XYZ file of C-alpha atoms in Angstrom:
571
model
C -100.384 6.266 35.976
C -96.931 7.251 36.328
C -97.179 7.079 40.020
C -98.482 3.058 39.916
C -94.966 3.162 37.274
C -93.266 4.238 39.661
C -94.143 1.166 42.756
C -94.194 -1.159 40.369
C -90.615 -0.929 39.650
C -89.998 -0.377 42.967
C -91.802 -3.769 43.785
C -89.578 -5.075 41.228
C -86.656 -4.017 42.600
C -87.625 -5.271 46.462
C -87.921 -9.010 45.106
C -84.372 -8.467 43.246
C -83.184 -7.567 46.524
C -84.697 -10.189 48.651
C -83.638 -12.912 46.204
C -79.844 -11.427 45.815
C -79.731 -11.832 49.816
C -80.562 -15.314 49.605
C -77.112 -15.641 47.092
C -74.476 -18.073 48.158
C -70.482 -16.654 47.677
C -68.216 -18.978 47.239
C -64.799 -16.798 47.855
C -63.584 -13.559 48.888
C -63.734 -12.127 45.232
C -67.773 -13.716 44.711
C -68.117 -11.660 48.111
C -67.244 -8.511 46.574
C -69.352 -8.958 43.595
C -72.359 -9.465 45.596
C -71.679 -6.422 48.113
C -71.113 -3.945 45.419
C -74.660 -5.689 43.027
C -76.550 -5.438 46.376
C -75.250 -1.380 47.328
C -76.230 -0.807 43.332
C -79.921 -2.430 44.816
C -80.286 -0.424 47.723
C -79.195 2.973 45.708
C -81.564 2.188 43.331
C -84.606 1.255 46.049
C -83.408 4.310 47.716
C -84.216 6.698 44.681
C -87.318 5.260 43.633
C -88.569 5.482 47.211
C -87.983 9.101 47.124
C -89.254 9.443 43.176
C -92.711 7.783 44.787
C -92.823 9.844 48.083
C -92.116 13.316 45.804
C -94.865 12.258 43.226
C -97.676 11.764 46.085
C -97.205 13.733 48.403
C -95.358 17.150 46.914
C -97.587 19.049 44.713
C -96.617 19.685 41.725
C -96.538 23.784 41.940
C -93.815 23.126 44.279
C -91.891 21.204 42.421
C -89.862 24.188 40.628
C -88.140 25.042 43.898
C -86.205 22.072 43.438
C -82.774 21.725 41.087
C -81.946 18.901 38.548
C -79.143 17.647 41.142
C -79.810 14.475 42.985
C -81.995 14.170 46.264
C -79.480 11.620 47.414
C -76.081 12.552 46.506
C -74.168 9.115 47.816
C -76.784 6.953 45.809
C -76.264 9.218 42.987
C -72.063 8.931 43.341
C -72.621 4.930 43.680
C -74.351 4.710 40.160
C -71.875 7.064 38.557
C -68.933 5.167 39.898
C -70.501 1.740 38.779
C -70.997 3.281 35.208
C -67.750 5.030 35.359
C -66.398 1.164 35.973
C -68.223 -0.205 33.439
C -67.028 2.185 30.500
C -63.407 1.083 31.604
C -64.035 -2.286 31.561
C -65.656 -1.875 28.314
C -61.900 -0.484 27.064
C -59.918 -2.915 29.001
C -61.858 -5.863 27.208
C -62.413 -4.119 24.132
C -60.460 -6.714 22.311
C -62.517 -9.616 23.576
C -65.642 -8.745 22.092
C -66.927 -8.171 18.265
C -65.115 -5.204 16.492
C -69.112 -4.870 15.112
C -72.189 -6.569 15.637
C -75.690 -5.749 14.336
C -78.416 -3.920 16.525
C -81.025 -6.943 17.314
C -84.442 -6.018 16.675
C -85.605 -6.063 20.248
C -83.044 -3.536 21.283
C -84.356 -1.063 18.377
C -87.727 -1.530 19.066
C -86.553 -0.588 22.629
C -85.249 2.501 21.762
C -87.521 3.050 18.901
C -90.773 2.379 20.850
C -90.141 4.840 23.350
C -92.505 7.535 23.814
C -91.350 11.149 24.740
C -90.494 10.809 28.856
C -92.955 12.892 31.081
C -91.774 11.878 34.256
C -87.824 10.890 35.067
C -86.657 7.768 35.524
C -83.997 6.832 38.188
C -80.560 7.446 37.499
C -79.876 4.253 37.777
C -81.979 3.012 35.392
C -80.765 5.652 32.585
C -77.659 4.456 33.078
C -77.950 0.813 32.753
C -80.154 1.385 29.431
C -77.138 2.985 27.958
C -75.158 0.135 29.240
C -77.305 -2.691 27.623
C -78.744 -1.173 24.615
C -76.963 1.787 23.207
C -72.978 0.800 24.462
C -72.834 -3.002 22.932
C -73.872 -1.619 19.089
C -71.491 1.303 18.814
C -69.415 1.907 15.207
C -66.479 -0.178 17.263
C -64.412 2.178 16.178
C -62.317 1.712 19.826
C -61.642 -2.228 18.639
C -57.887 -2.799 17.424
C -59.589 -4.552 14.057
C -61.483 -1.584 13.394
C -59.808 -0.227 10.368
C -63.273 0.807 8.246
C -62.960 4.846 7.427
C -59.949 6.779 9.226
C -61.533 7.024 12.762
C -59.330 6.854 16.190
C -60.385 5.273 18.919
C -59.731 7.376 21.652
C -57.921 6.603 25.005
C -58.856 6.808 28.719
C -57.394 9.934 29.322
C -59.575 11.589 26.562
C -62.613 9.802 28.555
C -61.419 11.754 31.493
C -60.869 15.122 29.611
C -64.349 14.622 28.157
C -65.695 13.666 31.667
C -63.426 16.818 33.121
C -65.023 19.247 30.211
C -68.371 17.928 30.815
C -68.227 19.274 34.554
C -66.611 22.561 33.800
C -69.524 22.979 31.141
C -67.882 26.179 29.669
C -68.772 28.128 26.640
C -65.367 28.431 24.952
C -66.449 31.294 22.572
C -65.186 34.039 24.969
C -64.626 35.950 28.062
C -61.603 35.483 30.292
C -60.944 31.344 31.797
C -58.919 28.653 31.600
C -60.892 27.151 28.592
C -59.005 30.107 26.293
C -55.620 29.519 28.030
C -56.202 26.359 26.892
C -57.012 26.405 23.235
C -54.448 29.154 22.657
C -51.934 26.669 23.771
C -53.061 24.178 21.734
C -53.143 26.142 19.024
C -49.488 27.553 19.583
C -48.260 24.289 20.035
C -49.764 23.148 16.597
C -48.195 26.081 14.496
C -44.984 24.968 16.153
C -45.763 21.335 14.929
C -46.219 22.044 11.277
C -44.107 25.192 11.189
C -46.149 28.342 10.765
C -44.983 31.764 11.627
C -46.198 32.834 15.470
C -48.498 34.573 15.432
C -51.786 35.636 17.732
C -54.922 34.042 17.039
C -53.817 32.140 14.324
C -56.394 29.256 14.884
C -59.363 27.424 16.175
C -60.174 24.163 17.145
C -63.303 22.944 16.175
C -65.403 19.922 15.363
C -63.478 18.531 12.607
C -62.145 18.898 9.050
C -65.034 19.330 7.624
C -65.800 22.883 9.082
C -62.251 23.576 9.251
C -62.205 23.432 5.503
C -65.321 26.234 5.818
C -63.447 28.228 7.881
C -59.917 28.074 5.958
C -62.077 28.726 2.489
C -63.915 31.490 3.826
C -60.944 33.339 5.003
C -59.441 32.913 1.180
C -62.518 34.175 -0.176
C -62.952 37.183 1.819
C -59.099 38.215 1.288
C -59.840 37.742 -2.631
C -63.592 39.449 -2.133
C -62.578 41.499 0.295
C -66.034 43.025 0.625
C -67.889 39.740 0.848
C -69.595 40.023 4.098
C -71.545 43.037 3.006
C -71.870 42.435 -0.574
C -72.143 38.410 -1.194
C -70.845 36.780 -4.400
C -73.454 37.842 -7.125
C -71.611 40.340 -8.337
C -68.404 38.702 -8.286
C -65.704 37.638 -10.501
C -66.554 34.022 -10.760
C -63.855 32.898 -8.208
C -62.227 28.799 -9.506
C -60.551 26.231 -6.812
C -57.834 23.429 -7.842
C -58.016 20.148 -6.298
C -57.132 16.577 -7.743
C -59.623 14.287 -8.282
C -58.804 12.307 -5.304
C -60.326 15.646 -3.186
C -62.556 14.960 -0.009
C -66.085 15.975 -0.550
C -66.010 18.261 2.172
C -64.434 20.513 -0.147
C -67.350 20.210 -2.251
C -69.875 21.029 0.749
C -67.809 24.304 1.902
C -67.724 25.443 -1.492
C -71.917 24.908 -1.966
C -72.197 26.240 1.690
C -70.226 29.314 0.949
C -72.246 30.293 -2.288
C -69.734 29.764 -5.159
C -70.758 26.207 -5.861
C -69.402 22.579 -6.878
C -68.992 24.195 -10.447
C -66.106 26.309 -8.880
C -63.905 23.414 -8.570
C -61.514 22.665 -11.525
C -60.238 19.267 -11.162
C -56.477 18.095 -11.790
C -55.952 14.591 -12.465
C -53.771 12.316 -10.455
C -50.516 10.273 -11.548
C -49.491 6.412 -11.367
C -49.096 7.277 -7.173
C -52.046 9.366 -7.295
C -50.264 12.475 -6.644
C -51.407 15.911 -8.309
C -50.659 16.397 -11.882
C -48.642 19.585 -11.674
C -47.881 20.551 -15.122
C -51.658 20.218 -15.866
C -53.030 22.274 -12.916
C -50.404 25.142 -14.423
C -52.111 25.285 -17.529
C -55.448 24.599 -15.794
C -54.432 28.292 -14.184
C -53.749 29.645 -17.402
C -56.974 29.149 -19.453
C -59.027 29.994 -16.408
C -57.596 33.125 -16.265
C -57.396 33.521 -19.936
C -61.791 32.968 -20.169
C -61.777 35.265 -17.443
C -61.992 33.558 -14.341
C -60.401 33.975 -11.075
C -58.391 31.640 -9.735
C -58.139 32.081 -6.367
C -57.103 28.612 -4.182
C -55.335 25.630 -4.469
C -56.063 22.645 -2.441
C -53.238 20.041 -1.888
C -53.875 16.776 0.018
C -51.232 15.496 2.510
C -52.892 11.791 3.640
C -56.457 12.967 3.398
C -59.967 11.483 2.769
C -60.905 11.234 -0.639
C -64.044 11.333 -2.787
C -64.487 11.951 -6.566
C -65.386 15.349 -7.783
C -65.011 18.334 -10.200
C -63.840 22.224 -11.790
C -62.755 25.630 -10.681
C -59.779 27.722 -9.639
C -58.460 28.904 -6.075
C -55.667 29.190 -4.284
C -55.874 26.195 -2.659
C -54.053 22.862 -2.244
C -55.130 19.916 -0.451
C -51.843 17.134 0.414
C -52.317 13.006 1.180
C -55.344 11.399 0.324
C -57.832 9.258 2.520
C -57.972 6.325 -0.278
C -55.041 5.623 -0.484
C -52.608 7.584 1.474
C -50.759 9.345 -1.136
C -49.337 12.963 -0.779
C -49.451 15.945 -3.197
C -46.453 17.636 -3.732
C -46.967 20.234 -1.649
C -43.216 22.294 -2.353
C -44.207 22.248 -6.195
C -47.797 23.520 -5.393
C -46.926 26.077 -2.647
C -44.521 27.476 -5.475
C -47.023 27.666 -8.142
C -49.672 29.436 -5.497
C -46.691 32.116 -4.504
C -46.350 32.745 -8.199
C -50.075 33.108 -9.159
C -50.956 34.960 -5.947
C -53.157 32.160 -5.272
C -54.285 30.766 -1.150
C -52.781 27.484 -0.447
C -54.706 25.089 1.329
C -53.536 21.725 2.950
C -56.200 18.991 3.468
C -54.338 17.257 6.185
C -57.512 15.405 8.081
C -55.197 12.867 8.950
C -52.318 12.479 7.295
C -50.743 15.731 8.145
C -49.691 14.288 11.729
C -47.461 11.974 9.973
C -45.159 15.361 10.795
C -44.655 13.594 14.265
C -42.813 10.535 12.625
C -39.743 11.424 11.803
C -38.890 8.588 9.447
C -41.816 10.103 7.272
C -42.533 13.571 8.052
C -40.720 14.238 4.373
C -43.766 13.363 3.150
C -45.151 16.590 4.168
C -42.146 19.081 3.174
C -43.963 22.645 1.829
C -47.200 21.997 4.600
C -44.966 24.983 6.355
C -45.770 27.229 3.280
C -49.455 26.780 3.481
C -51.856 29.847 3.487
C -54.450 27.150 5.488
C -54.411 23.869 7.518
C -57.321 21.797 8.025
C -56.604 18.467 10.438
C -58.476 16.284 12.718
C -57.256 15.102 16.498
C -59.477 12.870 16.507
C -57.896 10.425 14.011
C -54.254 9.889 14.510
C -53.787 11.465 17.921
C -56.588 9.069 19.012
C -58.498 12.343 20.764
C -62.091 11.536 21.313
C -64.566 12.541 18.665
C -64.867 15.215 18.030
C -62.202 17.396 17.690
C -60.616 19.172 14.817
C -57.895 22.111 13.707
C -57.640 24.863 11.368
C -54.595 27.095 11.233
C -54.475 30.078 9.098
C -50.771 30.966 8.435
C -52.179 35.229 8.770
C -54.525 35.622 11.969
C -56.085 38.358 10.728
C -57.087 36.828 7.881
C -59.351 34.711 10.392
C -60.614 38.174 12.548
C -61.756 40.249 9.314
C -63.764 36.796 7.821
C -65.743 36.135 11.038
C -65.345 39.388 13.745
C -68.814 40.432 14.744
C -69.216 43.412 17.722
C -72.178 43.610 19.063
C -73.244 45.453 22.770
C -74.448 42.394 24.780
C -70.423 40.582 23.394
C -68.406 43.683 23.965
C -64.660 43.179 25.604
C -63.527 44.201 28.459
C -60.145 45.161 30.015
C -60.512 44.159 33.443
C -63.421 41.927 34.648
C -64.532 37.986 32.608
C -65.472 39.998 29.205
C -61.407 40.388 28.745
C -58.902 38.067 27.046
C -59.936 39.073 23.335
C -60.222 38.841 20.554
C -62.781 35.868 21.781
C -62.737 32.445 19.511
C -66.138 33.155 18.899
C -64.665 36.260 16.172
C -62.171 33.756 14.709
C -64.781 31.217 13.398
C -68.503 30.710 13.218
C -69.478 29.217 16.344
C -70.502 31.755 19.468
C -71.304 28.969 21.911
C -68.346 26.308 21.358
C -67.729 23.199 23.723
C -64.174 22.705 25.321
C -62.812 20.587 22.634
C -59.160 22.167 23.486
C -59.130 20.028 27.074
C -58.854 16.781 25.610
C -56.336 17.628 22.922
C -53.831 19.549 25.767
C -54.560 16.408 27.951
C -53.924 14.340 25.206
C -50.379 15.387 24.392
C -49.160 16.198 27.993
C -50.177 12.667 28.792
C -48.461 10.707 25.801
C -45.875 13.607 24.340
C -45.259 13.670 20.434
C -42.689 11.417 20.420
C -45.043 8.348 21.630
C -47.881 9.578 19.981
C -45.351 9.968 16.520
C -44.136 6.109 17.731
C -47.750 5.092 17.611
C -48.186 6.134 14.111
C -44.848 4.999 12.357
C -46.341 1.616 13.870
C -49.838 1.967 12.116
C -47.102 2.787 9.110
C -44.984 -0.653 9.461
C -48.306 -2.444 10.120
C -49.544 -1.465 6.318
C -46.736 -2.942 5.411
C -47.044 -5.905 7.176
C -50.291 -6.534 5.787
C -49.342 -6.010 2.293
C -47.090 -8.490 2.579
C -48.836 -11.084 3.956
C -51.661 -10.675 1.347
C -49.807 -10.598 -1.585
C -48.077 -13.940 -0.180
C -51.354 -15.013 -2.085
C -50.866 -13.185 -5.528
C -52.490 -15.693 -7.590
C -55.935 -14.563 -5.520
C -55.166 -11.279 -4.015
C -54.378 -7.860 -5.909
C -52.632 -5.235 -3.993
C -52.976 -1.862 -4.709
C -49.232 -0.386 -4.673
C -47.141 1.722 -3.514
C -48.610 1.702 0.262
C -47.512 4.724 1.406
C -48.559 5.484 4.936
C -50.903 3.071 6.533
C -54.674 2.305 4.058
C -53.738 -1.236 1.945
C -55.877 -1.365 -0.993
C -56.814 -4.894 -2.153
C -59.299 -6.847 -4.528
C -60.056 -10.677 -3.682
C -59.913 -12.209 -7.756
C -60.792 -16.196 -7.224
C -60.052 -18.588 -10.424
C -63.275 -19.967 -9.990
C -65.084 -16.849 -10.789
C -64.740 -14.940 -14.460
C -61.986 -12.487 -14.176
C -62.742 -10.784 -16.840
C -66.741 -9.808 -15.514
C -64.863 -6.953 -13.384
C -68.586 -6.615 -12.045
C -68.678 -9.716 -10.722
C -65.717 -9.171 -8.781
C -67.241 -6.336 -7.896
C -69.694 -7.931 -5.890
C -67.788 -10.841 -4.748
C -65.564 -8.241 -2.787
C -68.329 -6.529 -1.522
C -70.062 -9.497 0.036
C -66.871 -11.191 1.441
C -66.233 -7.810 3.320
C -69.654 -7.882 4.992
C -69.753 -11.518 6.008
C -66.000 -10.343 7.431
C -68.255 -7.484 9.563
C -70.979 -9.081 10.229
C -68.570 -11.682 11.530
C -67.035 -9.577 14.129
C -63.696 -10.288 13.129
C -62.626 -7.028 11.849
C -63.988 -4.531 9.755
C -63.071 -2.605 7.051
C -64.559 -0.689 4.178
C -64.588 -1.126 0.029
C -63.491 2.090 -2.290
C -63.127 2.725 -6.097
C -59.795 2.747 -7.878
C -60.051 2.830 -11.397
C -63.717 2.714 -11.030
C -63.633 -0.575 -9.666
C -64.430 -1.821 -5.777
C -61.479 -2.815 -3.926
C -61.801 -3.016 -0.116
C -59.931 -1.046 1.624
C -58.013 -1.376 5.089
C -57.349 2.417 7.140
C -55.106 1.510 10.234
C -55.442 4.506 12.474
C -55.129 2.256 15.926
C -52.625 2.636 19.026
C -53.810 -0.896 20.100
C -53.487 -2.626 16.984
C -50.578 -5.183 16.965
C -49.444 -7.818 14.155
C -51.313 -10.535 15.281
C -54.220 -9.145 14.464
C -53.316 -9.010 10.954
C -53.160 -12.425 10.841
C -56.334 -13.282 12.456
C -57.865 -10.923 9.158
C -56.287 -12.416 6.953
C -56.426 -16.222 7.790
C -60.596 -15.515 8.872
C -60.530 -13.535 5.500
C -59.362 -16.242 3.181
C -61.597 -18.568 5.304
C -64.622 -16.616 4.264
C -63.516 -16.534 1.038
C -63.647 -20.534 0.569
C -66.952 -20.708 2.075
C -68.519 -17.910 -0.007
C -66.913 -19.973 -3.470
C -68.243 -23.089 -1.806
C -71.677 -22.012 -1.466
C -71.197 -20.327 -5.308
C -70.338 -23.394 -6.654
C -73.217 -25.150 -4.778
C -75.966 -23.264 -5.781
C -75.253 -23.534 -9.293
C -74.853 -27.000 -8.854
């Protein structure tokens, strides 16, 4: 069956070919196109020819002496360059198509329908299936107008560091190779950045904030427990975190992942500028210790993500939150965790990079104190996803939570065992991807001071769109101060009740999905005050001011239609 597949396609292919010979070109440039679709022919023809002479006439016991490479190594380079081509034209246009669009049914039930593959297709064919029905329907994260959720969009020399990694195809855990040259100097060059101590193997880079926040908590709770690893938590003082409410629920999942629980977080509220109430988290301290608790980490946010939570004590602070850009004060809460003897943490996903703009890295003044660091690269220094930092200010703090000997992993001094201790012993990961490539590439391509440039500009831009929103005040309520780059708003038409905040509720909501599903821009809604508001994250090197105005004069468009139709249907 899979032979008569097979020649069928390859029939297929013969009339494409016959019929693309009979093409007229009308120019030079019409002459290219058709040499280069009619080479793509012949490659493919060429590897389905072979596919059907292997299936009938190689038995299949003999099969195994063969490798996964290609049988025909040009046809195989043609396809890859033509995809290779296609991904770049896909970035180069990236502004001319929908920031969004919706998966059409037939290309799900494509995917969907598929049954588990037997026998291989050509590469060919892989290829353009990716191109047609899984590249069109991405996030569109890599769009200017994306500016839903703080996600970067990558550039083309992260496509090449991913495309460079993919080849080298190392396990970064250990052993002695450029992959650990590498990371070390990313990680070197990051404690420079934000001002830690130098120190050996004082970091990791890993997938993202998220398990960076595991890693940085774990190493807190093991120097408070220092017997941890062998004895667990049931026996132990019941250990209490400090975050504001305006904490990222990855906080939340560390603490349930590493046994003590959401009940272990005690919850400061914010101000006005949502900023850490610091005179309540100090007496937050003192009753927890006083019903015999054991505060043990502050978290302080410095332009993080945020989610609501909940109650215990640590020494851990988490600076700059995702909703709405604002910084703790980290100098006030590094001095409160010095005096306690508590770990200070900095939740710094994204906003902790504002260090490279100059005008703003003030903003951050105390992230230098911090006991922990937990940031992503793949956000504001537009490395592809994914790719994420923790720095622990004390190494060895990192080699006595996670340092595991065993015979088959033992160093070596001479030989590919050497270069310890291995990353693998300073997190939790013993086969890790080359995520350090694409950072290193990353900043000796653009430098800090352009990639600082490009976010002062996502900065300015929040501005900009403040102020051309609140040109409307009569319809539009901005959430302010805007402090880095997420605007805040909430659409309130006088033809709806004001007063039914649920109403407006929903109005919001809908106008920011006709706005997606329009392929204008997206965004994404939050609560403030328990109320929706939709919210705008710019976190874009190829967003300019014109597209601010295209939102917002679509936006307002939308806005009339949606009170139109309102009006109508009551009516």
């Amino acid at each position: 069956m899979e032979d008569n597949m097979a020649h069928t396609e390859l029939g297929t292919l013969l009339v494409r070919a016959s019929k693309k010979l009979y093409e007229a070109v009308d120019d030079a440039y019409s002459l290219d196109e058709w040499k280069t679709q009619m080479v793509c022919l012949i490659n493919e023809i060429a590897q389905l020819k072979l596919l059907c002479s292997s299936t009938t006439t190689i038995p299949q016991r003999c099969m195994n002496t063969t490798s996964l490479d290609p049988v025909d190594w040009s046809s195989a380079k043609n396809v890859a360059h033509k995809t290779l081509d296609a991904t770049l034209n896909c970035i180069q246009t990236r502004r001319d198509k929908p920031v969004w669009q919706p998966v059409p049914d037939d290309v799900r039930s494509v995917i969907n329908d598929e049954s588990l593959p037997e026998h291989g297709l050509t590469l060919a064919k892989v290829c353009d299936d990716v191109l047609n029905y899984v590249l069109p329907y991405a996030r569109g994260n890599t769009h200017p107008r994306f500016w839903g959720w703080a996600m970067g969009e990558g550039t083309l020399g992260g496509i090449l560091a991913e495309m460079l990694a993919a080849t080298i195809n190392i396990n970064a855990g250990g052993c002695t190779h450029s992959a650990v040259l590498v990371e070390r100097k990313v990680i070197h060059w990051m404690r420079q950045i934000f001002g830690f101590p130098k120190v050996e193997h004082g970091g990791i880079v890993v997938s993202g904030t998220s398990m960076a926040t595991i890693i940085a908590l774990a190493s807190a709770r093991r120097r408070f427990l220092t017997n941890v690893r062998e004895d667990g938590i049931a026996n132990a003082p019941r250990l209490i975190v400090y975050a504001s409410t305006e904490v990222h629920m990855c906080v939340i999942k560390a603490l349930e992942l590493l046994g003590m629980g959401s009940k272990a977080i005690h919850f400061i509220s914010v101000d006005r500028d949502f900023r850490m109430n610091i005179d309540e988290l100090k007496t937050a301290i003192d009753d927890d210790q006083k019903n015999g608790f054991l505060p043990f980490c502050v978290i302080g946010n410095a332009g993080t993500h945020v989610s609501q939570t909940g109650s215990i004590h640590f020494r851990l602070f988490i600076p700059g939150t995702v909703n709405t850009g604002a910084f703790d004060n980290l100098l006030e809460i590094a001095s409160i965790a010095r005096t306690q003897n508590l770990w200070f943490h900095v939740d710094g996903a994204f906003g902790s990079l504002i260090i490279l703009d100059p005008q703003r890295r003030h903003l951050i003044h105390g992230i230098e104190q911090a006991d922990s660091l937990a940031f992503d690269f793949h956000k504001w220094l537009h490395c592809p996803y994914d790719a994420g930092c923790v720095l622990i200010r004390d190494g060895n703090d990192l080699l006595s939570t996670f340092s595991v000997h065993q015979s088959y992993l033992a160093n070596t001094e001479r030989g590919c065992a050497g270069d310890k201790p291995w990353f693998c012993d300073l997190g939790s990961e013993l086969s890790r991807t080359f995520r350090a490539l694409k950072v290193w590439f990353t900043l000796r391509e653009h430098g800090t001071i352009k990639l600082g440039e490009k976010i002062a500009d996502n900065c300015e831009q929040a501005q900009y769109l403040g102020s051309l929103l609140e040109k409307h005040a009569s319809l539009v309520r901005v959430i302010r101060p805007i402090t880095l780059n997420i605007v805040n708003f909430r659409v309130e038409p006088e033809e709806l009740d004001r007063s039914n905040e649920a109403l407006i509720d929903v109005f919001n909501n809908e106008l920011l999905n006709d706005i997606q599903i329009s392929g204008i821009a997206v965004a994404s809604t939050t609560r403030i005050h328990s109320r929706l508001y939709i919210r705008v994250c710019i976190i874009s090197h190829r967003t300019v001011l014109e597209d601010f105005d295209i939102f917002v004069n679509n936006l307002f468009a939308m806005c009339r239609t949606r009170l139109h139709n309102l009006n109508s249907s009551v009516n």
